[in-house]
Tab-separated table of C-alpha atoms in Angstrom:
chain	number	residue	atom	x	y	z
A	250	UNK	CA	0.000	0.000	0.000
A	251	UNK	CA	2.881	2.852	1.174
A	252	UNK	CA	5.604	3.044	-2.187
A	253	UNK	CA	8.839	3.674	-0.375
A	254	UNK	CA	10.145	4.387	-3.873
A	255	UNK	CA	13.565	6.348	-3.979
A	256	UNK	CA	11.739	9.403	-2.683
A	257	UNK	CA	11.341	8.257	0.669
A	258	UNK	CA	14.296	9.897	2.061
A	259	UNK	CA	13.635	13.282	0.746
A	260	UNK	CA	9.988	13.266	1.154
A	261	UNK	CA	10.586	13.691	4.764
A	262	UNK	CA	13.512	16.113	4.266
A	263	UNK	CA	10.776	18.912	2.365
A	264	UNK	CA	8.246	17.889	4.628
A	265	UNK	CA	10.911	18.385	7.851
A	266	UNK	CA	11.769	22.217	5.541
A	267	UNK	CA	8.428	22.850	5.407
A	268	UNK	CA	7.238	22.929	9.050
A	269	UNK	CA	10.580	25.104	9.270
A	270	UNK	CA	9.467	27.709	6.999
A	271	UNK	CA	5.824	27.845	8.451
A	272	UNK	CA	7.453	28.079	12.049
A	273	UNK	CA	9.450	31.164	10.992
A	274	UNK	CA	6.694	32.853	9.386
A	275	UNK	CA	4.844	32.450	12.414
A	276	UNK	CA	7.291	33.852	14.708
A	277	UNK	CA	8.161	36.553	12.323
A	278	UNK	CA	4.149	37.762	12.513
A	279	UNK	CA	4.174	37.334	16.188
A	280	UNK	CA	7.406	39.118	16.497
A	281	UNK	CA	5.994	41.770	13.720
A	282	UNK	CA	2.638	42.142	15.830
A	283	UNK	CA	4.885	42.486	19.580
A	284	UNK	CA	6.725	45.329	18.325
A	285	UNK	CA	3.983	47.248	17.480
A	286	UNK	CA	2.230	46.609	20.446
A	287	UNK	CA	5.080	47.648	22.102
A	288	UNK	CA	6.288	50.781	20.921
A	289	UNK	CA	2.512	51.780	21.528
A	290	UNK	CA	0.911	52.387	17.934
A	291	UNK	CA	-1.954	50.014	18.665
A	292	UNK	CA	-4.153	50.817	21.940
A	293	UNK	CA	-3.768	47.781	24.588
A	294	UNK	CA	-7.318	46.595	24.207
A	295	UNK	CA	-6.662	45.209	20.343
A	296	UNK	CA	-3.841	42.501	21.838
A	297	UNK	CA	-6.070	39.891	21.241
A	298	UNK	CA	-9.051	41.198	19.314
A	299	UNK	CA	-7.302	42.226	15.959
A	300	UNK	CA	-4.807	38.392	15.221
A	301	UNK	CA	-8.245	36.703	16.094
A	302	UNK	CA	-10.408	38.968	13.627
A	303	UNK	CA	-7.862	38.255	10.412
A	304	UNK	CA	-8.064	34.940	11.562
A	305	UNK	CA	-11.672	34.934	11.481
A	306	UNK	CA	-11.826	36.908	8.401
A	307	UNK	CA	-9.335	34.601	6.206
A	308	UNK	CA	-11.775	32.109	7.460
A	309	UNK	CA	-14.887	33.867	6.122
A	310	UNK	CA	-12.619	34.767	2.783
A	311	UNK	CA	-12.066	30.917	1.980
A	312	UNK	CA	-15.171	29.968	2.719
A	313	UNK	CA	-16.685	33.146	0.356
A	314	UNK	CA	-14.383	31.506	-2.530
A	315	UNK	CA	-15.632	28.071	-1.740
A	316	UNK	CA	-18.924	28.980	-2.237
A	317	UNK	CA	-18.432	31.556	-5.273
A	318	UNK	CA	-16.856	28.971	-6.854
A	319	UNK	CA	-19.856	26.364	-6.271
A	320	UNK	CA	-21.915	28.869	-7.798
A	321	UNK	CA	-19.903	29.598	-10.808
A	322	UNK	CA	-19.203	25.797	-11.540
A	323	UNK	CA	-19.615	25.166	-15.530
A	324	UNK	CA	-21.541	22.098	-15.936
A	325	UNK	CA	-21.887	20.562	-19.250
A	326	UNK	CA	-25.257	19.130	-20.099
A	327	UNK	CA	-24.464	18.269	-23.172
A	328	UNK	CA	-21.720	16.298	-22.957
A	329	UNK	CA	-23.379	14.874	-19.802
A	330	UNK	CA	-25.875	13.224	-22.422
A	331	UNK	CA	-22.728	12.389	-25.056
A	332	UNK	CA	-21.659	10.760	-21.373
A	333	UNK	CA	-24.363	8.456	-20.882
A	334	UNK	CA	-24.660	7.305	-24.208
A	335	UNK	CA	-20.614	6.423	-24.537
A	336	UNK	CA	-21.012	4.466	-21.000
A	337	UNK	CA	-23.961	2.442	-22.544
A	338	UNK	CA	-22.395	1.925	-25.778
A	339	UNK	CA	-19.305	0.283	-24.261
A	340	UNK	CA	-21.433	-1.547	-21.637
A	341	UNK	CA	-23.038	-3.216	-25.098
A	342	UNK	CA	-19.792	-4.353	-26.524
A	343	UNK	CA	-17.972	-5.541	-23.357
A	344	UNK	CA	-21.350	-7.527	-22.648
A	345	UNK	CA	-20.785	-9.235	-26.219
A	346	UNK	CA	-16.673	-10.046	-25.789
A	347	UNK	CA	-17.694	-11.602	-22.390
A	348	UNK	CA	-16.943	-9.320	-19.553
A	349	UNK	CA	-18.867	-8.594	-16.970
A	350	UNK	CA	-20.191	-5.422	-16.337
A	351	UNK	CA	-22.428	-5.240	-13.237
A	352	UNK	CA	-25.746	-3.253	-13.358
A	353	UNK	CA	-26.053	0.420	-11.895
A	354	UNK	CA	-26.638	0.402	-7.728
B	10	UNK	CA	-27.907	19.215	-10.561
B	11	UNK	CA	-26.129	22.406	-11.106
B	12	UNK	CA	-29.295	24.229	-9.404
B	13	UNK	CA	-28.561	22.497	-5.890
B	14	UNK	CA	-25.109	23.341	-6.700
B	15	UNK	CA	-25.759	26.897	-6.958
B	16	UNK	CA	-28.143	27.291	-3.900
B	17	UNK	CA	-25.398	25.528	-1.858
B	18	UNK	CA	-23.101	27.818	-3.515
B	19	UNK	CA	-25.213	30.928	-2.340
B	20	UNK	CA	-25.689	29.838	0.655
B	21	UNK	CA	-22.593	29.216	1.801
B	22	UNK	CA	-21.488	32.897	0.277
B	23	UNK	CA	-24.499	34.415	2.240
B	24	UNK	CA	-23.082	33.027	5.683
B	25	UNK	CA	-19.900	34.041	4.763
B	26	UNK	CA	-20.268	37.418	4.406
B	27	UNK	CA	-22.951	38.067	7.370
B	28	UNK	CA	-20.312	36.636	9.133
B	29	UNK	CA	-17.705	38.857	8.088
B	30	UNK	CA	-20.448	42.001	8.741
B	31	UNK	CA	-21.125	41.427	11.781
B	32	UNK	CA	-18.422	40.372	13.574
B	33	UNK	CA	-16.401	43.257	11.964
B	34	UNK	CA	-19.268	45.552	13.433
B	35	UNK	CA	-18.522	43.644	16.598
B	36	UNK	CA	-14.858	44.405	17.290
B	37	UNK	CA	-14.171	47.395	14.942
B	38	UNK	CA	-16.702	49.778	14.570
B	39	UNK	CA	-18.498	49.198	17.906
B	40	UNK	CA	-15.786	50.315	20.190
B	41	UNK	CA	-16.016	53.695	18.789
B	42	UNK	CA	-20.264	53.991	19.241
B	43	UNK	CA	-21.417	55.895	22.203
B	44	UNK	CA	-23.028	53.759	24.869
B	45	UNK	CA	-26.000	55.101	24.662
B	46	UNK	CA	-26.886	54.398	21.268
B	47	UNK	CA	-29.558	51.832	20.926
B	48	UNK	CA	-27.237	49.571	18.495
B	49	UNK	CA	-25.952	48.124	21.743
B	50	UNK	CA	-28.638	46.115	22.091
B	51	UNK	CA	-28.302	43.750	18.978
B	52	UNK	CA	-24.658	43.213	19.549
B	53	UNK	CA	-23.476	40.630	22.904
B	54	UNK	CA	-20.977	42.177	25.228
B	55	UNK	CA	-17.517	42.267	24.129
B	56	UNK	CA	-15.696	39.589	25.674
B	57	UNK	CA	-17.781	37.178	23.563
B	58	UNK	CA	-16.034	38.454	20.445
B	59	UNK	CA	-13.052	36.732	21.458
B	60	UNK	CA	-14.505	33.748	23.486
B	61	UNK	CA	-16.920	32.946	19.920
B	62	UNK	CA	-13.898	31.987	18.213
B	63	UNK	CA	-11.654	30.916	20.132
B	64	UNK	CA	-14.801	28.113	21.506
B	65	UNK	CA	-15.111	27.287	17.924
B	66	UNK	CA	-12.111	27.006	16.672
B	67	UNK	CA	-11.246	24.510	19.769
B	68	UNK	CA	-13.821	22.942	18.777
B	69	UNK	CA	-13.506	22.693	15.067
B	70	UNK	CA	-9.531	21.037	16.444
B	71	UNK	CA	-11.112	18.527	18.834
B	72	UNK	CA	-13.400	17.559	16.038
B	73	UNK	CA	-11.407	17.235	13.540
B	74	UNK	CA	-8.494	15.250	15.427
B	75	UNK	CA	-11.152	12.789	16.426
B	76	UNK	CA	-12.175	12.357	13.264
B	77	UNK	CA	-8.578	11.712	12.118
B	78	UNK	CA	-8.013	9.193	14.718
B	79	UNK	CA	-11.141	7.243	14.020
B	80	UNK	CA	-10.232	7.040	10.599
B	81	UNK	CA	-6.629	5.602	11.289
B	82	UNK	CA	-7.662	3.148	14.015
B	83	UNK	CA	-10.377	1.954	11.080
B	84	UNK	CA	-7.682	1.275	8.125
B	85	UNK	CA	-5.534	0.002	10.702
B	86	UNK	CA	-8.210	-2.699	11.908
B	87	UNK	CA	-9.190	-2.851	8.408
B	88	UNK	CA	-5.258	-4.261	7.384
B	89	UNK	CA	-5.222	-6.500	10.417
């Protein structure tokens, strides 16, 4: 089931780099967000309120995409129909060479 | 059917953005509105702007780390 092809070695190196450079951009934001707490630009009561209302925000910003893209997916009757007809077409000639092709649940 | 995929679609986009309204209301705009003013009333007391998310978002984590492990201890009953 798991390929532990030649890969396997440096899989876990770019996953291992990869939490690295997510950890530093972390710490660089919270170090970022400190400093201007601290040199007094931002009023005290924000500490907590403003990270936690981007946060929220990206949240609300995916999840606006997500469902602008539902609404904006292209379907394609028509070659829905061309579809259907190719699956029963081949269902036809498999069922003459032999093979069996179950009926739809 | 692409019209259950659009009213999903708007749906989801609705929520998002009353979301986004009000809770920007909440923690930006509100701090800077008289307490008098009768807009108060529709909005919960400030502390619950940052307890709403952080509950959820706990939440969401517990939820989705049980779900994780449930799947795993299935495929790994499943192989033995």
């Amino acid at each position: 089931m798991v390929y532990w092809g030649p890969k396997g070695k440096t899989n876990t190196a770019h996953q291992m780099k990869h939490i690295v450079k997510i950890m530093a951009l972390l710490v660089a934001m919270s170090a970022l967000w400190i400093s201007l707490l601290q040199s007094s630009k931002i009023p005290e009561s924000y500490t907590w309120l403003l990270p936690l209302y981007f946060i929220v925000s990206l949240g609300c910003y995916g999840l606006l995409m997500v469902g602008v893209g539902l609404m904006q997916f292209p379907t394609c009757p028509h070659e829905a129909v061309l579809l259907q007809q190719d699956i029963v077409e081949a269902k036809e000639y498999l069922k003459q060479n032999g093979v069996d092709v179950g009926s739809n649940p | 059917m692409e019209l259950a995929d659009r009213a999903v679609g708007l749906l989801l986009s609705v929520i998002s953005l009353s979301i986004f309204t009000y809770y920007t209301f909440w923690v930006i705009i509100l701090p800077f509105v008289d307490s008098d003013h009768f807009v108060h009333k529709y909005f919960l007391p400030q502390e619950y702007a940052i307890l709403i998310p952080v509950y959820a978002g706990v939440g969401l984590i517990c939820f989705l780390s049980v779900f994780i492990g449930y799947v795993m201890l299935k495929s790994k009953k499943k192989k033995a």
